[in-house]
Amino acid sequence: MIGAGPGGIVTAKVLLDNGFDVTVLDKYRQVGGVWSAGGCYDGLANQAARRLFEFADLPNRLHFADAVDTQRYLEHYAETFGVLAGVRHGTEVVSVRPLEGPGRPGAAGWSVDSRPTDDETAQVRREEFDHVVVASGAHHHPHVPELPGRASFHGTVLHSNEVRAGTLTGRRVVVVGGGKSALDLATRAAREATSATLVQRKVNWMIPERFLLGSVGYKWILFTRFGEALLPRYHDPACVRPIDRLDERVKRALWWLITRDLLFSAGLNRLPKHLRPDRALPFHLAHAGVIPRGYVRAVRRGLIAAKVSAVEAYTGQGLRLATGEEVTADVIVFATGHRKVFPFLDPSVSVHDSAGRLRLYRGIVPPGADRLGFVGFRQVFNNIMGMELTAHWLARHFRATLRTTPGEQEMRDAVDARLAWQEQVLPGSGGYDFGPYDIHCADELLHDMGLPSHRAGNLLAEYLLPGGVAHRYRGLTRPRQGE
């Protein structure tokens, strides 16, 4: 297991339950991945309301918890279920190669080289494993755009991952990006910095903690089967129910109402028009995060100077924008996402296409390799639930007990069809982001495992109560142990 973040520890737990011997290699000094002290920017907070950020076997009643409490929950989970004892902290994986033998890459197992983190002179440790699971995370390799003129700017340039306590205090700060971390850091800079500027190429939708003018938590709107029925139809026909075939005119009318409510509930209606998204929901809903508390207030008070423009180049004083405007900075923070790359993986195993999109069957396994899986790259809104279901699917895949196992070409064809759907419905998904389709993604994996997708006691609960939650999927290991 490569990585001891949420995906790594839940997969280790599920594999242990299924009789595997599991070793977890992790570069940080504590479990948690992006939630560990070494993996997150200072001030990172969870976007999850109560009972969302939890695994099926360990309730978590914290509400929009900070990174410290989130990491404590993950460590408690790893310790409770015997995962922590198998974690080798401070270990960086440098190479994963298929062992020589007949068949496809990985058919004979895998050779894994590792060494102590941040010590390139240390002796490499080589081990052989029957299976490898990559759970290094979708937010592991920072992406910082290459812009001309870097040498002319003498201030500090950081990725959002590198922001620590005191980084922004008393300085002129420019944050580049339009996602959750960008708005988080701009809001923080408004409190701590001398000046705060946010530069975003386009304005994304941001979700309020509560809808219906603050009366209903967002999970009651976005995490129900009825809510998902308003989305464009899911790509897998096996997961399409009659409710998903609602008349498109009804869907558009309901999304218009939801969009209007979101503008008021999130406070976006109080911002200038150019600082609101220019397309109605559900367009780009997959890119939405929970709006930081205080962001709208800071923009309205002039504490955040929000610009909508691409960035062209560094200048001696900061950045030049595509509009021709120059913004000054002592610190430039690029909250511009992460690259989904695996530098340790042998070139014989291809997981990307020419456009850089991940080509994984079900977002989990590469069609051309055996005994290799990926966790955390079938990303949904409630990603921790998605990771746990992926772990159950992968355990069954490794044991060759899925209901059906397509051949390599069938897998490739399925990936092609799904990527075409994502390009149309979820543009910019990179082949890994399924956005708001939490329940449909769960249905698909349950269908593969031959398990029921109806998880509630009655139809009203099935369709109107939040279904994209982990505790609905408790006990998935038990039906398999008698096989």
Short mmCIF file of C-alpha atoms in Angstrom, two decimals:
data_model
loop_
_atom_site.label_atom_id
_atom_site.label_comp_id
_atom_site.label_asym_id
_atom_site.label_seq_id
_atom_site.Cartn_x
_atom_site.Cartn_y
_atom_site.Cartn_z
CA MET A 1 0.00 0.00 0.00
CA ILE A 2 1.54 3.30 -1.11
CA GLY A 3 0.15 6.08 1.07
CA ALA A 4 -1.44 6.28 4.51
CA GLY A 5 -4.01 8.93 3.78
CA PRO A 6 -7.75 8.19 4.00
CA GLY A 7 -7.67 5.93 0.93
CA GLY A 8 -4.61 4.04 2.09
CA ILE A 9 -5.79 3.28 5.61
CA VAL A 10 -9.33 2.25 4.65
CA THR A 11 -8.03 -0.01 1.87
CA ALA A 12 -5.51 -1.54 4.26
CA LYS A 13 -8.33 -2.20 6.73
CA VAL A 14 -10.57 -3.81 4.10
CA LEU A 15 -7.72 -5.95 2.76
CA LEU A 16 -6.82 -7.08 6.29
CA ASP A 17 -10.47 -8.06 6.80
CA ASN A 18 -10.22 -10.12 3.62
CA GLY A 19 -7.16 -12.06 4.72
CA PHE A 20 -4.36 -10.13 3.02
CA ASP A 21 -1.06 -9.31 4.72
CA VAL A 22 -0.68 -5.55 4.31
CA THR A 23 2.35 -3.25 4.47
CA VAL A 24 1.72 0.49 4.19
CA LEU A 25 4.54 2.78 3.02
CA ASP A 26 4.04 6.49 3.69
CA LYS A 27 6.34 9.48 3.27
CA TYR A 28 4.92 11.47 6.20
CA ARG A 29 5.49 11.03 9.93
CA GLN A 30 1.82 10.47 10.73
CA VAL A 31 -1.16 8.98 8.93
CA GLY A 32 -3.60 11.28 7.17
CA GLY A 33 -1.99 12.20 3.85
CA VAL A 34 -3.16 15.73 3.02
CA TRP A 35 -4.61 15.93 6.54
CA SER A 36 -1.27 15.22 8.23
CA ALA A 37 0.90 18.03 9.56
CA GLY A 38 3.35 17.55 6.69
CA GLY A 39 0.74 17.32 3.97
CA CYS A 40 -1.61 20.29 4.40
CA TYR A 41 -1.47 24.05 4.31
CA ASP A 42 -1.86 25.75 7.66
CA GLY A 43 -5.51 26.41 8.38
CA LEU A 44 -6.91 23.66 6.13
CA ALA A 45 -10.43 22.72 7.21
CA ASN A 46 -12.79 19.95 6.20
CA GLN A 47 -15.71 20.71 3.87
CA ALA A 48 -17.78 17.88 5.32
CA ALA A 49 -20.84 18.34 7.50
CA ARG A 50 -21.55 15.96 10.39
CA ARG A 51 -21.59 12.22 9.47
CA LEU A 52 -20.10 12.79 6.02
CA PHE A 53 -16.36 12.51 6.63
CA GLU A 54 -16.41 9.08 8.19
CA PHE A 55 -15.83 5.44 7.38
CA ALA A 56 -18.67 2.94 7.74
CA ASP A 57 -17.28 1.27 10.87
CA LEU A 58 -16.33 4.37 12.88
CA PRO A 59 -18.79 7.28 13.27
CA ASN A 60 -17.38 10.81 13.12
CA ARG A 61 -19.71 13.47 14.50
CA LEU A 62 -17.38 16.43 13.94
CA HIS A 63 -18.87 19.24 11.87
CA PHE A 64 -16.57 21.02 9.38
CA ALA A 65 -13.57 19.90 11.43
CA ASP A 66 -10.12 21.42 11.07
CA ALA A 67 -7.13 19.43 9.79
CA VAL A 68 -5.90 18.55 13.29
CA ASP A 69 -9.18 16.93 14.35
CA THR A 70 -9.57 15.25 10.96
CA GLN A 71 -6.11 13.70 11.26
CA ARG A 72 -6.93 12.51 14.77
CA TYR A 73 -10.03 10.73 13.46
CA LEU A 74 -7.98 9.03 10.73
CA GLU A 75 -5.28 7.97 13.19
CA HIS A 76 -7.92 6.64 15.59
CA TYR A 77 -9.41 4.62 12.73
CA ALA A 78 -6.02 3.20 11.73
CA GLU A 79 -5.25 2.24 15.33
CA THR A 80 -8.71 0.80 16.05
CA PHE A 81 -8.62 -1.59 13.10
CA GLY A 82 -5.01 -2.71 13.29
CA VAL A 83 -3.71 -0.72 10.33
CA LEU A 84 -1.32 1.54 12.24
CA ALA A 85 0.96 -1.34 13.23
CA GLY A 86 1.65 -2.04 9.56
CA VAL A 87 2.50 1.54 8.55
CA ARG A 88 6.14 2.41 7.84
CA HIS A 89 6.27 6.17 8.31
CA GLY A 90 8.91 8.37 6.72
CA THR A 91 9.28 6.00 3.77
CA GLU A 92 9.27 7.23 0.19
CA VAL A 93 8.55 4.83 -2.66
CA VAL A 94 10.97 5.45 -5.53
CA SER A 95 10.20 2.56 -7.88
CA VAL A 96 7.41 0.07 -8.58
CA ARG A 97 8.29 -2.49 -11.27
CA PRO A 98 6.59 -5.69 -12.43
CA LEU A 99 8.49 -8.87 -11.64
CA GLU A 100 9.62 -10.90 -14.62
CA GLY A 101 7.35 -13.75 -15.56
CA PRO A 102 4.74 -14.90 -18.05
CA GLY A 103 1.66 -12.83 -18.75
CA ARG A 104 0.96 -9.13 -18.49
CA PRO A 105 2.93 -6.68 -16.31
CA GLY A 106 2.27 -7.54 -12.67
CA ALA A 107 1.07 -11.09 -13.28
CA ALA A 108 4.06 -12.40 -11.30
CA GLY A 109 3.92 -9.65 -8.67
CA TRP A 110 5.76 -6.40 -8.09
CA SER A 111 9.17 -5.17 -6.98
CA VAL A 112 9.03 -2.05 -4.79
CA ASP A 113 12.04 0.13 -3.95
CA SER A 114 11.83 2.58 -1.06
CA ARG A 115 14.09 4.76 1.06
CA PRO A 116 13.79 7.19 3.99
CA THR A 117 11.94 10.37 3.03
CA ASP A 118 14.13 13.33 2.00
CA ASP A 119 17.35 11.29 2.06
CA GLU A 120 18.41 10.58 -1.50
CA THR A 121 21.75 9.19 -0.31
CA ALA A 122 20.14 6.48 1.83
CA GLN A 123 20.33 2.86 0.79
CA VAL A 124 17.31 1.70 -1.20
CA ARG A 125 15.29 -1.14 0.28
CA ARG A 126 13.93 -3.60 -2.29
CA GLU A 127 10.91 -5.79 -1.53
CA GLU A 128 8.58 -8.04 -3.51
CA PHE A 129 4.80 -8.01 -3.15
CA ASP A 130 1.94 -9.98 -4.70
CA HIS A 131 -0.18 -6.84 -5.14
CA VAL A 132 0.39 -3.08 -5.08
CA VAL A 133 -2.23 -0.43 -4.30
CA VAL A 134 -1.41 3.19 -5.14
CA ALA A 135 -3.14 5.48 -2.66
CA SER A 136 -0.70 8.37 -2.88
CA GLY A 137 -3.55 10.80 -3.38
CA ALA A 138 -4.92 13.11 -6.04
CA HIS A 139 -3.46 16.11 -4.15
CA HIS A 140 0.13 14.95 -3.85
CA HIS A 141 2.16 16.57 -6.65
CA PRO A 142 1.65 20.37 -6.71
CA HIS A 143 1.08 22.09 -10.04
CA VAL A 144 2.62 25.56 -10.37
CA PRO A 145 2.23 27.16 -13.82
CA GLU A 146 5.44 28.06 -15.62
CA LEU A 147 5.28 31.79 -16.37
CA PRO A 148 7.88 34.02 -18.01
CA GLY A 149 9.86 36.46 -15.91
CA ARG A 150 10.31 34.40 -12.75
CA ALA A 151 13.84 35.71 -12.23
CA SER A 152 12.58 39.30 -12.17
CA PHE A 153 10.35 38.71 -9.14
CA HIS A 154 12.33 38.72 -5.89
CA GLY A 155 9.49 37.84 -3.56
CA THR A 156 8.31 34.42 -2.38
CA VAL A 157 6.49 31.99 -4.67
CA LEU A 158 4.67 29.06 -3.07
CA HIS A 159 2.15 26.39 -3.86
CA SER A 160 -0.82 26.35 -1.49
CA ASN A 161 0.54 23.12 0.09
CA GLU A 162 3.54 25.09 1.36
CA VAL A 163 1.67 27.75 3.33
CA ARG A 164 2.45 27.48 7.04
CA ALA A 165 1.68 29.54 10.14
CA GLY A 166 3.02 33.07 9.67
CA THR A 167 3.62 32.75 5.92
CA LEU A 168 1.10 35.46 5.05
CA THR A 169 1.30 37.68 8.13
CA GLY A 170 2.10 41.33 7.44
CA ARG A 171 2.83 40.79 3.75
CA ARG A 172 1.22 41.70 0.45
CA VAL A 173 -0.31 38.45 -0.77
CA VAL A 174 -1.60 37.41 -4.19
CA VAL A 175 -3.43 34.08 -4.41
CA VAL A 176 -3.85 32.56 -7.88
CA GLY A 177 -6.69 30.07 -8.37
CA GLY A 178 -10.45 29.74 -8.20
CA GLY A 179 -11.03 26.61 -6.12
CA LYS A 180 -11.64 25.94 -2.45
CA SER A 181 -8.01 26.25 -1.34
CA ALA A 182 -7.62 29.56 -3.21
CA LEU A 183 -10.66 31.07 -1.51
CA ASP A 184 -9.54 29.64 1.84
CA LEU A 185 -6.14 31.29 1.58
CA ALA A 186 -7.46 34.58 0.23
CA THR A 187 -9.88 34.73 3.16
CA ARG A 188 -7.04 34.00 5.54
CA ALA A 189 -4.85 36.64 3.89
CA ALA A 190 -7.66 39.16 4.39
CA ARG A 191 -7.25 38.61 8.15
CA GLU A 192 -3.46 38.35 8.39
CA ALA A 193 -1.81 40.07 5.43
CA THR A 194 -1.17 43.72 4.61
CA SER A 195 -3.18 43.23 1.42
CA ALA A 196 -4.93 40.28 -0.22
CA THR A 197 -5.55 39.84 -3.94
CA LEU A 198 -7.32 36.85 -5.50
CA VAL A 199 -6.74 36.19 -9.20
CA GLN A 200 -9.00 33.59 -10.80
CA ARG A 201 -9.28 32.76 -14.49
CA LYS A 202 -12.97 31.98 -14.09
CA VAL A 203 -15.41 32.04 -11.20
CA ASN A 204 -16.48 28.62 -9.96
CA TRP A 205 -19.65 27.75 -8.09
CA MET A 206 -19.21 27.52 -4.33
CA ILE A 207 -21.67 25.65 -2.15
CA PRO A 208 -23.12 27.13 1.05
CA GLU A 209 -23.08 25.07 4.23
CA ARG A 210 -26.87 25.33 4.21
CA PHE A 211 -29.43 25.73 1.41
CA LEU A 212 -33.01 27.10 1.41
CA LEU A 213 -31.88 30.44 2.83
CA GLY A 214 -29.81 28.74 5.50
CA SER A 215 -32.41 26.27 6.76
CA VAL A 216 -31.25 22.93 5.29
CA GLY A 217 -27.75 21.41 5.24
CA TYR A 218 -26.28 20.87 1.79
CA LYS A 219 -26.22 17.08 2.14
CA TRP A 220 -30.05 17.06 2.06
CA ILE A 221 -29.93 18.63 -1.42
CA LEU A 222 -26.79 17.26 -3.07
CA PHE A 223 -26.29 13.88 -1.38
CA THR A 224 -29.70 12.30 -2.01
CA ARG A 225 -30.76 9.99 -4.81
CA PHE A 226 -33.42 12.52 -5.83
CA GLY A 227 -30.79 15.27 -5.99
CA GLU A 228 -28.58 13.14 -8.23
CA ALA A 229 -31.57 12.39 -10.47
CA LEU A 230 -31.48 16.06 -11.51
CA LEU A 231 -28.00 15.64 -12.98
CA PRO A 232 -27.30 14.59 -16.57
CA ARG A 233 -27.82 10.86 -16.89
CA TYR A 234 -25.01 8.63 -15.60
CA HIS A 235 -22.92 6.84 -18.21
CA ASP A 236 -23.55 3.27 -16.99
CA PRO A 237 -27.07 2.08 -17.98
CA ALA A 238 -27.01 -0.50 -15.16
CA CYS A 239 -27.10 2.38 -12.67
CA VAL A 240 -29.90 4.40 -14.27
CA ARG A 241 -33.23 4.18 -12.41
CA PRO A 242 -36.62 5.48 -13.60
CA ILE A 243 -36.20 8.62 -11.49
CA ASP A 244 -33.04 9.46 -13.48
CA ARG A 245 -35.22 9.79 -16.59
CA LEU A 246 -36.99 12.92 -15.39
CA ASP A 247 -38.07 15.25 -18.18
CA GLU A 248 -35.24 17.66 -19.02
CA ARG A 249 -37.61 20.62 -18.68
CA VAL A 250 -38.35 19.61 -15.10
CA LYS A 251 -34.63 19.28 -14.38
CA ARG A 252 -33.87 22.72 -15.81
CA ALA A 253 -36.66 24.31 -13.79
CA LEU A 254 -35.47 22.72 -10.55
CA TRP A 255 -31.85 23.67 -11.22
CA TRP A 256 -32.95 27.25 -11.85
CA LEU A 257 -34.57 27.28 -8.40
CA ILE A 258 -31.52 25.65 -6.78
CA THR A 259 -29.22 28.15 -8.50
CA ARG A 260 -31.26 31.11 -7.27
CA ASP A 261 -31.31 29.72 -3.74
CA LEU A 262 -27.57 29.05 -3.79
CA LEU A 263 -26.82 32.63 -4.83
CA PHE A 264 -28.75 33.90 -1.80
CA SER A 265 -27.72 31.17 0.67
CA ALA A 266 -24.01 31.52 -0.14
CA GLY A 267 -24.22 35.31 -0.29
CA LEU A 268 -22.98 35.38 -3.88
CA ASN A 269 -25.91 37.63 -4.84
CA ARG A 270 -24.21 40.39 -2.82
CA LEU A 271 -21.08 40.27 -4.97
CA PRO A 272 -20.58 42.15 -8.24
CA LYS A 273 -21.89 40.23 -11.24
CA HIS A 274 -18.40 39.49 -12.62
CA LEU A 275 -17.59 37.66 -9.36
CA ARG A 276 -20.47 35.22 -9.80
CA PRO A 277 -20.45 32.15 -12.10
CA ASP A 278 -21.80 32.96 -15.56
CA ARG A 279 -23.53 29.59 -16.09
CA ALA A 280 -26.42 28.08 -14.15
CA LEU A 281 -26.07 24.86 -12.20
CA PRO A 282 -25.34 22.01 -12.67
CA PHE A 283 -22.64 23.38 -15.00
CA HIS A 284 -19.22 22.78 -13.41
CA LEU A 285 -20.84 21.59 -10.18
CA ALA A 286 -18.00 19.05 -9.93
CA HIS A 287 -15.53 21.90 -9.33
CA ALA A 288 -17.54 23.40 -6.48
CA GLY A 289 -16.35 23.49 -2.90
CA VAL A 290 -17.95 24.75 0.29
CA ILE A 291 -17.57 28.52 0.40
CA PRO A 292 -15.25 29.64 3.23
CA ARG A 293 -16.84 31.50 6.10
CA GLY A 294 -16.03 35.19 5.79
CA TYR A 295 -15.09 35.16 2.09
CA VAL A 296 -18.08 37.16 0.81
CA ARG A 297 -17.81 39.62 3.70
CA ALA A 298 -14.10 40.17 3.01
CA VAL A 299 -14.69 40.84 -0.69
CA ARG A 300 -17.55 43.24 0.05
CA ARG A 301 -15.41 45.16 2.55
CA GLY A 302 -12.51 45.44 0.11
CA LEU A 303 -10.26 43.22 2.21
CA ILE A 304 -9.91 40.89 -0.80
CA ALA A 305 -9.31 42.47 -4.20
CA ALA A 306 -10.83 39.83 -6.48
CA LYS A 307 -9.74 39.80 -10.14
CA VAL A 308 -11.08 37.61 -12.95
CA SER A 309 -8.25 37.13 -15.41
CA ALA A 310 -5.57 34.74 -16.57
CA VAL A 311 -2.01 35.41 -15.42
CA GLU A 312 0.55 36.29 -18.12
CA ALA A 313 3.92 36.80 -16.42
CA TYR A 314 5.89 37.74 -13.36
CA THR A 315 7.01 41.33 -12.95
CA GLY A 316 9.53 42.86 -10.61
CA GLN A 317 6.70 43.72 -8.20
CA GLY A 318 4.32 40.79 -8.66
CA LEU A 319 2.25 39.55 -11.60
CA ARG A 320 0.95 40.92 -14.88
CA LEU A 321 -2.57 39.79 -15.77
CA ALA A 322 -4.03 39.10 -19.22
CA THR A 323 -6.10 42.27 -18.79
CA GLY A 324 -2.86 44.28 -18.68
CA GLU A 325 -3.27 45.08 -14.98
CA GLU A 326 -0.32 44.48 -12.65
CA VAL A 327 -0.78 43.29 -9.08
CA THR A 328 1.90 43.74 -6.44
CA ALA A 329 2.98 41.08 -3.98
CA ASP A 330 5.56 40.01 -1.46
CA VAL A 331 4.14 36.47 -1.54
CA ILE A 332 2.47 34.76 -4.50
CA VAL A 333 0.55 31.60 -3.65
CA PHE A 334 -0.49 29.33 -6.50
CA ALA A 335 -3.58 27.38 -5.43
CA THR A 336 -3.63 25.79 -8.87
CA GLY A 337 -4.21 22.15 -8.13
CA HIS A 338 -2.11 19.04 -8.43
CA ARG A 339 -0.79 16.77 -11.15
CA LYS A 340 -2.05 13.18 -11.10
CA VAL A 341 1.33 11.56 -11.77
CA PHE A 342 3.13 8.52 -10.40
CA PRO A 343 6.89 9.02 -10.95
CA PHE A 344 7.69 5.76 -9.18
CA LEU A 345 5.63 3.62 -11.58
CA ASP A 346 7.48 1.63 -14.25
CA PRO A 347 6.98 2.97 -17.81
CA SER A 348 5.68 -0.43 -18.91
CA VAL A 349 2.46 0.39 -17.03
CA SER A 350 0.51 3.12 -18.82
CA VAL A 351 -2.19 4.92 -16.84
CA HIS A 352 -2.53 8.19 -18.82
CA ASP A 353 -3.62 9.03 -22.35
CA SER A 354 -1.96 11.61 -24.60
CA ALA A 355 -4.17 14.33 -23.08
CA GLY A 356 -2.99 13.48 -19.57
CA ARG A 357 -6.28 11.90 -18.50
CA LEU A 358 -6.21 8.88 -16.23
CA ARG A 359 -7.21 5.69 -18.02
CA LEU A 360 -8.29 3.39 -15.21
CA TYR A 361 -11.16 0.92 -15.48
CA ARG A 362 -13.81 2.02 -12.99
CA GLY A 363 -11.21 4.61 -11.98
CA ILE A 364 -9.42 1.80 -10.12
CA VAL A 365 -7.34 -0.60 -12.26
CA PRO A 366 -5.22 -0.11 -15.42
CA PRO A 367 -6.51 -2.39 -18.20
CA GLY A 368 -3.01 -3.52 -19.19
CA ALA A 369 -1.66 -4.65 -15.81
CA ASP A 370 -2.42 -7.26 -13.17
CA ARG A 371 -2.38 -7.12 -9.35
CA LEU A 372 -2.28 -3.32 -9.36
CA GLY A 373 -4.96 -0.93 -8.13
CA PHE A 374 -5.48 2.77 -7.47
CA VAL A 375 -7.57 4.26 -4.66
CA GLY A 376 -8.66 7.89 -4.54
CA PHE A 377 -8.87 8.44 -8.30
CA ARG A 378 -12.58 7.75 -8.60
CA GLN A 379 -13.23 11.07 -6.92
CA VAL A 380 -16.72 12.09 -5.79
CA PHE A 381 -18.01 14.81 -3.47
CA ASN A 382 -17.92 12.46 -0.47
CA ASN A 383 -14.57 11.07 -1.44
CA ILE A 384 -13.94 9.21 1.81
CA MET A 385 -17.05 7.08 1.15
CA GLY A 386 -15.95 6.53 -2.43
CA MET A 387 -12.54 5.34 -1.27
CA GLU A 388 -14.08 2.79 1.08
CA LEU A 389 -16.29 1.35 -1.65
CA THR A 390 -13.30 1.28 -4.00
CA ALA A 391 -11.41 -0.72 -1.37
CA HIS A 392 -14.16 -3.34 -1.22
CA TRP A 393 -14.29 -3.57 -5.01
CA LEU A 394 -10.50 -3.89 -5.20
CA ALA A 395 -10.38 -6.64 -2.57
CA ARG A 396 -12.86 -8.63 -4.61
CA HIS A 397 -10.96 -7.88 -7.82
CA PHE A 398 -7.74 -9.20 -6.29
CA ARG A 399 -9.58 -12.33 -5.15
CA ALA A 400 -11.17 -12.75 -8.61
CA THR A 401 -14.67 -12.78 -7.10
CA LEU A 402 -16.28 -9.83 -8.87
CA ARG A 403 -19.58 -10.71 -10.50
CA THR A 404 -17.95 -10.26 -13.91
CA THR A 405 -14.39 -9.39 -14.89
CA PRO A 406 -14.10 -7.86 -18.37
CA GLY A 407 -11.15 -8.65 -20.59
CA GLU A 408 -8.49 -6.07 -21.36
CA GLN A 409 -10.12 -4.77 -24.55
CA GLU A 410 -13.53 -4.59 -22.87
CA MET A 411 -11.95 -2.53 -20.10
CA ARG A 412 -10.35 -0.19 -22.63
CA ASP A 413 -13.65 0.24 -24.46
CA ALA A 414 -15.42 0.97 -21.17
CA VAL A 415 -12.79 3.59 -20.30
CA ASP A 416 -13.21 5.22 -23.73
CA ALA A 417 -16.99 5.44 -23.29
CA ARG A 418 -16.74 6.82 -19.78
CA LEU A 419 -14.12 9.44 -20.74
CA ALA A 420 -16.33 10.61 -23.61
CA TRP A 421 -19.21 11.01 -21.14
CA GLN A 422 -16.99 12.87 -18.67
CA GLU A 423 -15.77 15.28 -21.35
CA GLN A 424 -19.38 16.16 -22.10
CA VAL A 425 -20.84 16.21 -18.58
CA LEU A 426 -17.78 16.89 -16.38
CA PRO A 427 -15.35 18.90 -18.56
CA GLY A 428 -11.89 19.15 -17.08
CA SER A 429 -12.37 16.04 -14.95
CA GLY A 430 -9.00 14.60 -15.95
CA GLY A 431 -10.52 11.15 -16.14
CA TYR A 432 -10.69 10.83 -12.36
CA ASP A 433 -13.34 13.27 -11.11
CA PHE A 434 -16.94 12.00 -10.94
CA GLY A 435 -18.02 15.04 -8.91
CA PRO A 436 -21.60 14.92 -7.58
CA TYR A 437 -22.38 11.35 -8.72
CA ASP A 438 -21.69 9.82 -5.28
CA ILE A 439 -24.63 7.39 -5.23
CA HIS A 440 -24.41 6.39 -8.89
CA CYS A 441 -20.70 5.64 -8.45
CA ALA A 442 -21.54 3.53 -5.41
CA ASP A 443 -24.29 1.70 -7.33
CA GLU A 444 -21.84 0.84 -10.10
CA LEU A 445 -19.35 -0.80 -7.76
CA LEU A 446 -22.07 -2.61 -5.81
CA HIS A 447 -23.46 -3.94 -9.10
CA ASP A 448 -20.01 -5.28 -10.02
CA MET A 449 -19.81 -6.98 -6.62
CA GLY A 450 -23.28 -8.48 -6.90
CA LEU A 451 -24.51 -6.55 -3.86
CA PRO A 452 -27.81 -4.66 -3.54
CA SER A 453 -27.77 -0.94 -4.29
CA HIS A 454 -30.98 -0.29 -2.34
CA ARG A 455 -29.54 0.66 1.06
CA ALA A 456 -32.54 2.11 2.94
CA GLY A 457 -35.56 0.50 4.57
CA ASN A 458 -38.21 2.21 2.45
CA LEU A 459 -38.59 4.18 -0.76
CA LEU A 460 -38.86 7.60 0.89
CA ALA A 461 -35.62 7.04 2.78
CA GLU A 462 -33.97 5.58 -0.32
CA TYR A 463 -34.68 8.64 -2.45
CA LEU A 464 -34.97 11.58 -0.04
CA LEU A 465 -32.50 10.89 2.78
CA PRO A 466 -28.77 11.47 2.23
CA GLY A 467 -27.48 8.35 0.51
CA GLY A 468 -23.93 9.40 -0.30
CA VAL A 469 -22.83 8.54 3.23
CA ALA A 470 -20.57 5.72 4.39
CA HIS A 471 -22.75 4.30 7.17
CA ARG A 472 -25.26 3.15 4.54
CA TYR A 473 -22.62 0.71 3.34
CA ARG A 474 -21.66 -0.87 6.64
CA GLY A 475 -20.90 -4.60 6.60
CA LEU A 476 -19.85 -5.07 2.98
CA THR A 477 -17.08 -7.48 3.96
CA ARG A 478 -19.37 -10.01 5.66
CA PRO A 479 -21.26 -11.24 2.56
CA ARG A 480 -17.93 -12.17 0.95
CA GLN A 481 -16.31 -14.24 3.66
CA GLY A 482 -18.29 -17.39 2.95
CA GLU A 483 -17.37 -17.45 -0.73
#
